[in-house]
mmCIF file of N, CA and C in Angstrom:
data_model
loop_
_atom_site.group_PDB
_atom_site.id
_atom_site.type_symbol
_atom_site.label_atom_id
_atom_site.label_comp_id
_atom_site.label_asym_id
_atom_site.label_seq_id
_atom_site.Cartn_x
_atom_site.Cartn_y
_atom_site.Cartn_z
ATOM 1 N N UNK A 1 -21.028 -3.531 -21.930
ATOM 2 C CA UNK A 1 -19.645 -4.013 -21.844
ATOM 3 C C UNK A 1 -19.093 -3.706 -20.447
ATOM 4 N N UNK A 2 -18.557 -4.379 -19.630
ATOM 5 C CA UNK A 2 -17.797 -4.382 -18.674
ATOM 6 C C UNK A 2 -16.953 -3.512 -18.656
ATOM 7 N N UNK A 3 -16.485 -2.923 -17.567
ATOM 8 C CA UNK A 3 -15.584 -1.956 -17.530
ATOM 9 C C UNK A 3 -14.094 -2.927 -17.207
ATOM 10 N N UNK A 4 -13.124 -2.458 -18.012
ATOM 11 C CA UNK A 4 -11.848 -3.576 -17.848
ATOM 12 C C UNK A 4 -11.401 -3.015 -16.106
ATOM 13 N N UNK A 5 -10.760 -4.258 -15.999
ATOM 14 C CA UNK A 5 -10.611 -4.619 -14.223
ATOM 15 C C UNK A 5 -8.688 -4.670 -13.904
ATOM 16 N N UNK A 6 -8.309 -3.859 -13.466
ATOM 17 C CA UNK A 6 -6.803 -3.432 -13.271
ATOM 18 C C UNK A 6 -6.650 -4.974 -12.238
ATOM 19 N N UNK A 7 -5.480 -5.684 -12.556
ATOM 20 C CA UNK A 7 -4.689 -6.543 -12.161
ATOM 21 C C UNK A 7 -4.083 -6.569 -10.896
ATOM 22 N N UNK A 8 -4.615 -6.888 -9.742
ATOM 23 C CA UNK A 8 -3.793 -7.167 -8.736
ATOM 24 C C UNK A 8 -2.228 -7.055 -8.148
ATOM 25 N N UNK A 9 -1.543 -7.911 -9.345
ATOM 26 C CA UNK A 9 -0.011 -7.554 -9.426
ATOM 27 C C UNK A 9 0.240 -6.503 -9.999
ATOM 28 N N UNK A 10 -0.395 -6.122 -10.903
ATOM 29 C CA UNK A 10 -0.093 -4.042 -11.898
ATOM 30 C C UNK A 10 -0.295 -3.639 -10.127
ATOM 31 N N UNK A 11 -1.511 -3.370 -10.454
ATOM 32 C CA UNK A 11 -1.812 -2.613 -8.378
ATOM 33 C C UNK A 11 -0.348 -2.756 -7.262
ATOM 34 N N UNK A 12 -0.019 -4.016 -6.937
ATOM 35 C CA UNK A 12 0.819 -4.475 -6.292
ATOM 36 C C UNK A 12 2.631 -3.276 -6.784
ATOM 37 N N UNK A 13 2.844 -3.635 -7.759
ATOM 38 C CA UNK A 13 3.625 -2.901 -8.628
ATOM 39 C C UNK A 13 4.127 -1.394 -8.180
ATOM 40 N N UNK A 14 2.580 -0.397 -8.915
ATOM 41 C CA UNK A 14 2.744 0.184 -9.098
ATOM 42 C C UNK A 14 2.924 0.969 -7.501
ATOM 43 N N UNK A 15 2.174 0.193 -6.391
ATOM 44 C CA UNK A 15 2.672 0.871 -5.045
ATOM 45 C C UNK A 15 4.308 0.733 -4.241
ATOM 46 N N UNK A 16 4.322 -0.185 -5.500
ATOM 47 C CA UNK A 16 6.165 -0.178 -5.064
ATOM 48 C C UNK A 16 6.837 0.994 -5.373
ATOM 49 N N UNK A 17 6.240 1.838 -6.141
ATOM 50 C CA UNK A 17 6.766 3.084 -6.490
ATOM 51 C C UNK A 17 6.318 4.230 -4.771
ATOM 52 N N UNK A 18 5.651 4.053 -4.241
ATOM 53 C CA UNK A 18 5.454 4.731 -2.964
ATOM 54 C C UNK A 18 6.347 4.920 -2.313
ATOM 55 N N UNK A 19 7.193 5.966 -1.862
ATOM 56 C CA UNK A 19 8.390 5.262 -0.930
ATOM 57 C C UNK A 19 7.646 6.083 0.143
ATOM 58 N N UNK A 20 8.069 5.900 1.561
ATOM 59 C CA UNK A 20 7.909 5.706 3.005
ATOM 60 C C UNK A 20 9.252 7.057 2.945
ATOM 61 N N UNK A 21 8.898 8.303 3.351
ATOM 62 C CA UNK A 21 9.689 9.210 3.408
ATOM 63 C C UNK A 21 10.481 9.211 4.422
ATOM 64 N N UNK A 22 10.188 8.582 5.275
ATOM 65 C CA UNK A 22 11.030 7.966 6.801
ATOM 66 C C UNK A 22 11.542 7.373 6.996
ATOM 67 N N UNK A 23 11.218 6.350 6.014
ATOM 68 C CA UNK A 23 12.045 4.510 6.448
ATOM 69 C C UNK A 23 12.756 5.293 4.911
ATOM 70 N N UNK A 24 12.342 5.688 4.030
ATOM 71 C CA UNK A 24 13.658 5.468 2.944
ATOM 72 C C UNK A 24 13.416 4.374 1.607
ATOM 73 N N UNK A 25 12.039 3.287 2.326
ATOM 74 C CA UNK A 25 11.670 1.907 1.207
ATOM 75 C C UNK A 25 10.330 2.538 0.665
ATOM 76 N N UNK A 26 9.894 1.404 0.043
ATOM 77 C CA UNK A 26 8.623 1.656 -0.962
ATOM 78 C C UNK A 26 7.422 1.291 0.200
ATOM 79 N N UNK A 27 6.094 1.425 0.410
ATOM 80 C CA UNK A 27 5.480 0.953 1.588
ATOM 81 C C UNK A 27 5.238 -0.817 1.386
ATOM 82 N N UNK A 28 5.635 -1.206 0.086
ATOM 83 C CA UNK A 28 5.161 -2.727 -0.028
ATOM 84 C C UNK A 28 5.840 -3.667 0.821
ATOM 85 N N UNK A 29 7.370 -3.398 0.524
ATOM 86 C CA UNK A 29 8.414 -3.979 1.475
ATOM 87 C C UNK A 29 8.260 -4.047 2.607
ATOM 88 N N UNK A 30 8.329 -2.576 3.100
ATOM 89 C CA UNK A 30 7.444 -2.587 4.437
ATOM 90 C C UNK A 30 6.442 -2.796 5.186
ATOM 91 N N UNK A 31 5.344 -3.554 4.767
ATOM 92 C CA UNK A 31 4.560 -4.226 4.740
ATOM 93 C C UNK A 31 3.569 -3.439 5.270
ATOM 94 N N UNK A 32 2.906 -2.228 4.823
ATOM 95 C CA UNK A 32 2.100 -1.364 4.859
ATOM 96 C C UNK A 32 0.816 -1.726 4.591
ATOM 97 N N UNK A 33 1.279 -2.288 2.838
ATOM 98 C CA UNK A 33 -0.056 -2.725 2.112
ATOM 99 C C UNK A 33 -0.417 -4.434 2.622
ATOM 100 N N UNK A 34 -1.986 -4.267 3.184
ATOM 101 C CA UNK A 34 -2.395 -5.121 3.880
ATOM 102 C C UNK A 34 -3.670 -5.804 2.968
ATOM 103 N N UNK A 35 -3.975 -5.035 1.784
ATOM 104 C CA UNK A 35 -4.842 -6.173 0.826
ATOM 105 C C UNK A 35 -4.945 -4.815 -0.609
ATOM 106 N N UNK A 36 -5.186 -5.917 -1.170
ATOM 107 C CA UNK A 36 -5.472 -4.781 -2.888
ATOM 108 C C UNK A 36 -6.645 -5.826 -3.256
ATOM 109 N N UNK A 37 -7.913 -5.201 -3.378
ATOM 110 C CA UNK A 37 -8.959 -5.515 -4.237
ATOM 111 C C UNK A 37 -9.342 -4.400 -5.466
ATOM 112 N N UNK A 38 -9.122 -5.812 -6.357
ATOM 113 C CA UNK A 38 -9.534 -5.246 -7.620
ATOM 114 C C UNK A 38 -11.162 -6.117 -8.450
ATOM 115 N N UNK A 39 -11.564 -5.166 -9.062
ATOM 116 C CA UNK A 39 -12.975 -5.827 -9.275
ATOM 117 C C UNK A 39 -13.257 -4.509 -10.489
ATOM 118 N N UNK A 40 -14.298 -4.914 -11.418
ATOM 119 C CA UNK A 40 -14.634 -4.440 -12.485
ATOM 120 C C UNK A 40 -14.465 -2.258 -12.152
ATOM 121 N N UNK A 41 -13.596 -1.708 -12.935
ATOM 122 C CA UNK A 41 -14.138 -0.257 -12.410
ATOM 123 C C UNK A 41 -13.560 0.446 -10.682
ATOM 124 N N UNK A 42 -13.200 -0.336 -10.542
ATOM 125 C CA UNK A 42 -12.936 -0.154 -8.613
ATOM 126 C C UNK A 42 -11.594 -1.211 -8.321
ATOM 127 N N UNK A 43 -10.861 0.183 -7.593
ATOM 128 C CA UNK A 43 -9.636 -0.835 -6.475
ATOM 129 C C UNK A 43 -9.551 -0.718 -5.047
ATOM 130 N N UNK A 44 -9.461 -1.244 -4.661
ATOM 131 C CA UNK A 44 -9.552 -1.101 -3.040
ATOM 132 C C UNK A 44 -8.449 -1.623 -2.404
ATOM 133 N N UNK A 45 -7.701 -0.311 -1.879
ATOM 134 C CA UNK A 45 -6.722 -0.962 -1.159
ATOM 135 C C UNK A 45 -6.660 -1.193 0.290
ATOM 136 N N UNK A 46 -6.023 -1.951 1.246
ATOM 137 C CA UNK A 46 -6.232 -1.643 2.318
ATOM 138 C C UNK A 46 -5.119 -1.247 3.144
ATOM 139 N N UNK A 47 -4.326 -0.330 3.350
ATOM 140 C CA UNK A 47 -2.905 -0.310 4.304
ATOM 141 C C UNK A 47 -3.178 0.368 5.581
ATOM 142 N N UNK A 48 -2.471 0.171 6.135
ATOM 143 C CA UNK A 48 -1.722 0.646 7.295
ATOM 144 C C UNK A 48 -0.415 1.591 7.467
ATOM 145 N N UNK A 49 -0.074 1.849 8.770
ATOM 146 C CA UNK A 49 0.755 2.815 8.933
ATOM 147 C C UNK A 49 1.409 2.144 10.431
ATOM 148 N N UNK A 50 2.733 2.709 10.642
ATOM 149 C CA UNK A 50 3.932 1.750 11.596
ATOM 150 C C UNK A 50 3.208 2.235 13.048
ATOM 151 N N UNK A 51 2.333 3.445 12.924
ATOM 152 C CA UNK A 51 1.991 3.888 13.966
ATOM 153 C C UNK A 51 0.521 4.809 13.294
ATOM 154 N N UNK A 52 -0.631 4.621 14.629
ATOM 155 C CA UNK A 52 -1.533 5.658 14.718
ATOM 156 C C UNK A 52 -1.331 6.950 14.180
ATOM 157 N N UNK A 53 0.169 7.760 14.666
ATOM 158 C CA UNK A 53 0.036 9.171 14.939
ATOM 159 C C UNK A 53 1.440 9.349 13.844
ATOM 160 N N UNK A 54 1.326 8.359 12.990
ATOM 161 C CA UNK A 54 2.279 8.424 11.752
ATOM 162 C C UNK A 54 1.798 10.198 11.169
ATOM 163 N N UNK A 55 2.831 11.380 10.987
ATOM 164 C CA UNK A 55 2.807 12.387 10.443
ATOM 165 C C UNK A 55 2.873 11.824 8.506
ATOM 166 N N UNK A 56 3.032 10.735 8.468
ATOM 167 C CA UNK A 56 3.463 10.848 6.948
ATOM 168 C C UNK A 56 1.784 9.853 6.493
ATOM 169 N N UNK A 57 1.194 9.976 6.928
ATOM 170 C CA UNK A 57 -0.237 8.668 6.617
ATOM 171 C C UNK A 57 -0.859 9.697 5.558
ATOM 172 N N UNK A 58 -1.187 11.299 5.642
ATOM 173 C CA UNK A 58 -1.719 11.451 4.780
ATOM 174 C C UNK A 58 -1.306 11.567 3.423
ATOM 175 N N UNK A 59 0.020 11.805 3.666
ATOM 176 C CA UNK A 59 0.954 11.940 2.384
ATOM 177 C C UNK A 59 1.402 10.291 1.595
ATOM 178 N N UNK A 60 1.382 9.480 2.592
ATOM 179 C CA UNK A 60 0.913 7.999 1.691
ATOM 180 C C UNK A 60 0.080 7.652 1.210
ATOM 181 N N UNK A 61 -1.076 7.987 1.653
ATOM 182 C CA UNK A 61 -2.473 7.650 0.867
ATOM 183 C C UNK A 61 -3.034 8.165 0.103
ATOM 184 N N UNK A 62 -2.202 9.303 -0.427
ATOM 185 C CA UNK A 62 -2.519 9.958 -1.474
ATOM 186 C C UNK A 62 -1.466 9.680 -2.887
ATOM 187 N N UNK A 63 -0.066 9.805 -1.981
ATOM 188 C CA UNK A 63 0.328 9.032 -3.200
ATOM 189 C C UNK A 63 0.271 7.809 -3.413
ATOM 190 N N UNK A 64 -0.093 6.612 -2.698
ATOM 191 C CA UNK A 64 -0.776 5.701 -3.070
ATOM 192 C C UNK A 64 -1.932 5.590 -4.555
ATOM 193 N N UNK A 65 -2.617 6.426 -3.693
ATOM 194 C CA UNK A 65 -4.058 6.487 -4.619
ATOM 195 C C UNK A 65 -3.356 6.957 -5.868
ATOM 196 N N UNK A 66 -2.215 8.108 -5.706
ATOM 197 C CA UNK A 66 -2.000 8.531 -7.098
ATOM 198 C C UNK A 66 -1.700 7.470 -8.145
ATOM 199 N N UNK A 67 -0.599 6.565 -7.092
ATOM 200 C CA UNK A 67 0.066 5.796 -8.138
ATOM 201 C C UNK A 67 -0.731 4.496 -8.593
ATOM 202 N N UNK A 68 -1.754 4.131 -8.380
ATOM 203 C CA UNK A 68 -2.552 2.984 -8.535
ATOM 204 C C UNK A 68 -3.671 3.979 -9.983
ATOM 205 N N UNK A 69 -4.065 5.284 -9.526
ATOM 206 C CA UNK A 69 -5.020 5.338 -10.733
ATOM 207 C C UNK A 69 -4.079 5.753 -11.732
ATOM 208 N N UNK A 70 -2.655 6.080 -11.614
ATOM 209 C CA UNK A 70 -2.219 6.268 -13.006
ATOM 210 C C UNK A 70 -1.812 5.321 -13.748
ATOM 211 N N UNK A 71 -2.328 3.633 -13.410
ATOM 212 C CA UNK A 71 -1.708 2.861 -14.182
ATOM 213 C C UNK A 71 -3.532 2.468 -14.703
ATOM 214 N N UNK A 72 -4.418 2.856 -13.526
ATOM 215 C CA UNK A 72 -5.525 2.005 -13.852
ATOM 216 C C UNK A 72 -6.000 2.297 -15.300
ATOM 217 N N UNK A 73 -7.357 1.963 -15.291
ATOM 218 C CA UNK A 73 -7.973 2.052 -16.529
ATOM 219 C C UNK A 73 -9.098 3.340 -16.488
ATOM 220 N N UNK A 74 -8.813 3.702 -17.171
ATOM 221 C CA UNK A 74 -9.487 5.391 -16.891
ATOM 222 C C UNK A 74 -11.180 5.280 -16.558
ATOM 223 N N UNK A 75 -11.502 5.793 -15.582
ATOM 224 C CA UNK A 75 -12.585 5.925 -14.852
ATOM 225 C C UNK A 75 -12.882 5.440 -13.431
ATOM 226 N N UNK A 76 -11.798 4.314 -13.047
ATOM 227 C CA UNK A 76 -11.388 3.355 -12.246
ATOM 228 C C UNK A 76 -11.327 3.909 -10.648
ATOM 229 N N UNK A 77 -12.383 3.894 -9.866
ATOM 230 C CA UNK A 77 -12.951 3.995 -8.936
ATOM 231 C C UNK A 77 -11.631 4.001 -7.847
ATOM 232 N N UNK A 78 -10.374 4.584 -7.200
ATOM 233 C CA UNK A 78 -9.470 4.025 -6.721
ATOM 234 C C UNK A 78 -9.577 4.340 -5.124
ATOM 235 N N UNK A 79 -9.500 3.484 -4.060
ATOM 236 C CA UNK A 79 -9.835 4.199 -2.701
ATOM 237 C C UNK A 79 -8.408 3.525 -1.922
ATOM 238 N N UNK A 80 -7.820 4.066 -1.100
ATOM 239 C CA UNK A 80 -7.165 3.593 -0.236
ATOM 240 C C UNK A 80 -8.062 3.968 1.144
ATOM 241 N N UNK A 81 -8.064 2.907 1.902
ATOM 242 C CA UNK A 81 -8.546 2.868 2.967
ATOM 243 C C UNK A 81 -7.508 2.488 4.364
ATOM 244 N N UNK A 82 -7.024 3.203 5.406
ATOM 245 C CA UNK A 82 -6.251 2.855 6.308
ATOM 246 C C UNK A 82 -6.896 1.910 7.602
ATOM 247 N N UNK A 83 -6.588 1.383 7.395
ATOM 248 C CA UNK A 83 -6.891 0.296 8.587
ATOM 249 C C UNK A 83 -5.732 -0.032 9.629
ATOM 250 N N UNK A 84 -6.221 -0.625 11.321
ATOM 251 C CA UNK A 84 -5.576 -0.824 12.315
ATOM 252 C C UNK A 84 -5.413 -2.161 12.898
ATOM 253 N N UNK A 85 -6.320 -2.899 11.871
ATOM 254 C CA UNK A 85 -6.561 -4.284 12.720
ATOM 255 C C UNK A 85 -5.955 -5.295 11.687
ATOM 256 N N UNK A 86 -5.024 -6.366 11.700
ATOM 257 C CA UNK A 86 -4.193 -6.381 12.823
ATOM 258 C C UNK A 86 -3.093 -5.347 12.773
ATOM 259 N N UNK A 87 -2.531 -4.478 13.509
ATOM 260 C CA UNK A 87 -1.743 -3.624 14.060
ATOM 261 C C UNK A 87 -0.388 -4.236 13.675
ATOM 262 N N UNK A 88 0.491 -2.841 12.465
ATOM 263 C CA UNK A 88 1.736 -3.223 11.903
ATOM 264 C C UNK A 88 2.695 -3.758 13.169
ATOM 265 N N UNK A 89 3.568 -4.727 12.585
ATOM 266 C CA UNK A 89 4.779 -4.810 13.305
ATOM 267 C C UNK A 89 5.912 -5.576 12.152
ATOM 268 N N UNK A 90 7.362 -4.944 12.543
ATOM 269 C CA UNK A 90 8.338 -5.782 11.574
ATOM 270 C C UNK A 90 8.182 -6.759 10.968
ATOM 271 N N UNK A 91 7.470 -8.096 11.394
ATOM 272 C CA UNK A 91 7.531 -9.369 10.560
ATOM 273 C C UNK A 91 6.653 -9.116 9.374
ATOM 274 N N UNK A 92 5.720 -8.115 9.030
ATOM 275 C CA UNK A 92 5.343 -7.729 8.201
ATOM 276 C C UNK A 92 5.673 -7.132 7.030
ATOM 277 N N UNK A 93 7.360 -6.952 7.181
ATOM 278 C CA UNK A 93 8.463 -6.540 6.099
ATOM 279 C C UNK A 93 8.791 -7.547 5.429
ATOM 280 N N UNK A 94 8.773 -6.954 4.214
ATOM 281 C CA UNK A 94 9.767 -8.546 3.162
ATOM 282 C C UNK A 94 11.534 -8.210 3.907
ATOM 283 N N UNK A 95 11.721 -9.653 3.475
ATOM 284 C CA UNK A 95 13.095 -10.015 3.993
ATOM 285 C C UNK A 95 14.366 -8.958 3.859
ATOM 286 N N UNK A 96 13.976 -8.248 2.943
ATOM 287 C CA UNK A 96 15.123 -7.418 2.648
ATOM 288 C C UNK A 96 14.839 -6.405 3.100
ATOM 289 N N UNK A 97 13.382 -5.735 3.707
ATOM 290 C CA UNK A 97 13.602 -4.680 4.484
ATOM 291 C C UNK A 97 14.438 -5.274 6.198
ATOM 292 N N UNK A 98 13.584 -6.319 6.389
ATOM 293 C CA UNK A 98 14.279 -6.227 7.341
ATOM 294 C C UNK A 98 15.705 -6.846 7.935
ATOM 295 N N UNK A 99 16.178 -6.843 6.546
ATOM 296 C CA UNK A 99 17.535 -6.949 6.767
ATOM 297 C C UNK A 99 18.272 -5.761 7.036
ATOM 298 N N UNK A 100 17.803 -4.744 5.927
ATOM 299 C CA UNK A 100 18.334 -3.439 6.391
ATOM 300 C C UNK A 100 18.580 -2.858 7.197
ATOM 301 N N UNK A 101 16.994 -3.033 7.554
ATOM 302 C CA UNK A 101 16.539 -2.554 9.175
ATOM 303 C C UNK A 101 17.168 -3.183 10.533
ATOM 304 N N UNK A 102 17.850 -3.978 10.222
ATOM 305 C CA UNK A 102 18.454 -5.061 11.146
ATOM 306 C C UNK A 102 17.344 -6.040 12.375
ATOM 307 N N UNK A 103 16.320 -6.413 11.381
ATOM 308 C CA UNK A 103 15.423 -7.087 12.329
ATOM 309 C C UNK A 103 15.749 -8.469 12.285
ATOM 310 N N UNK A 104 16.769 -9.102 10.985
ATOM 311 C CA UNK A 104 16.728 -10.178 11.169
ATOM 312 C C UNK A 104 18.347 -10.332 10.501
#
């Protein structure tokens, strides 16, 4: 039997619960999270950070990871992986961060 496969949008979701201890938002808004793969047993996320020498990267990717395996399906392989390429910038915010933010 297949191991059941956690949902993309659950994934998506539940990192809205992440907030960004700096900016104040969740990292989704802010357009941190740069892909969520989900596949039988295993999630793979891929984000980023506003900067290289971000002090708060390790403390996101852990609660990241937290909040993705506590919705998954128990045994569920969960990795966040930080990546640089392509390199964050504002337009990468949903509209309402960067309204806040006064980018637009």
């Amino acid at each position: 039997m297949d191991a059941p496969t956690l949902q993309e949008d659950a994934a998506r979701d539940a990192l809205k619960s992440v907030e960004d201890p700096e900016a104040g938002m969740n990292i989704v808004d802010l357009g941190l999270v740069y892909g969520i793969h989900c596949e039988p047993g295993r999630v793979r996320i891929e984000m980023t950070m506003t900067s290289p020498a971000c002090p708060a990267a390790p403390y996101l990717v852990d609660e990241a990871t937290a909040a993705v395996r506590s919705i998954a399906p128990e045994g569920t392989d969960v990795q966040v992986e930080l990546v640089w390429d392509p390199p964050w910038t504002p337009d990468r915010m949903s509209a309402e961060a960067q309204s806040r933010f006064g980018w637009k």
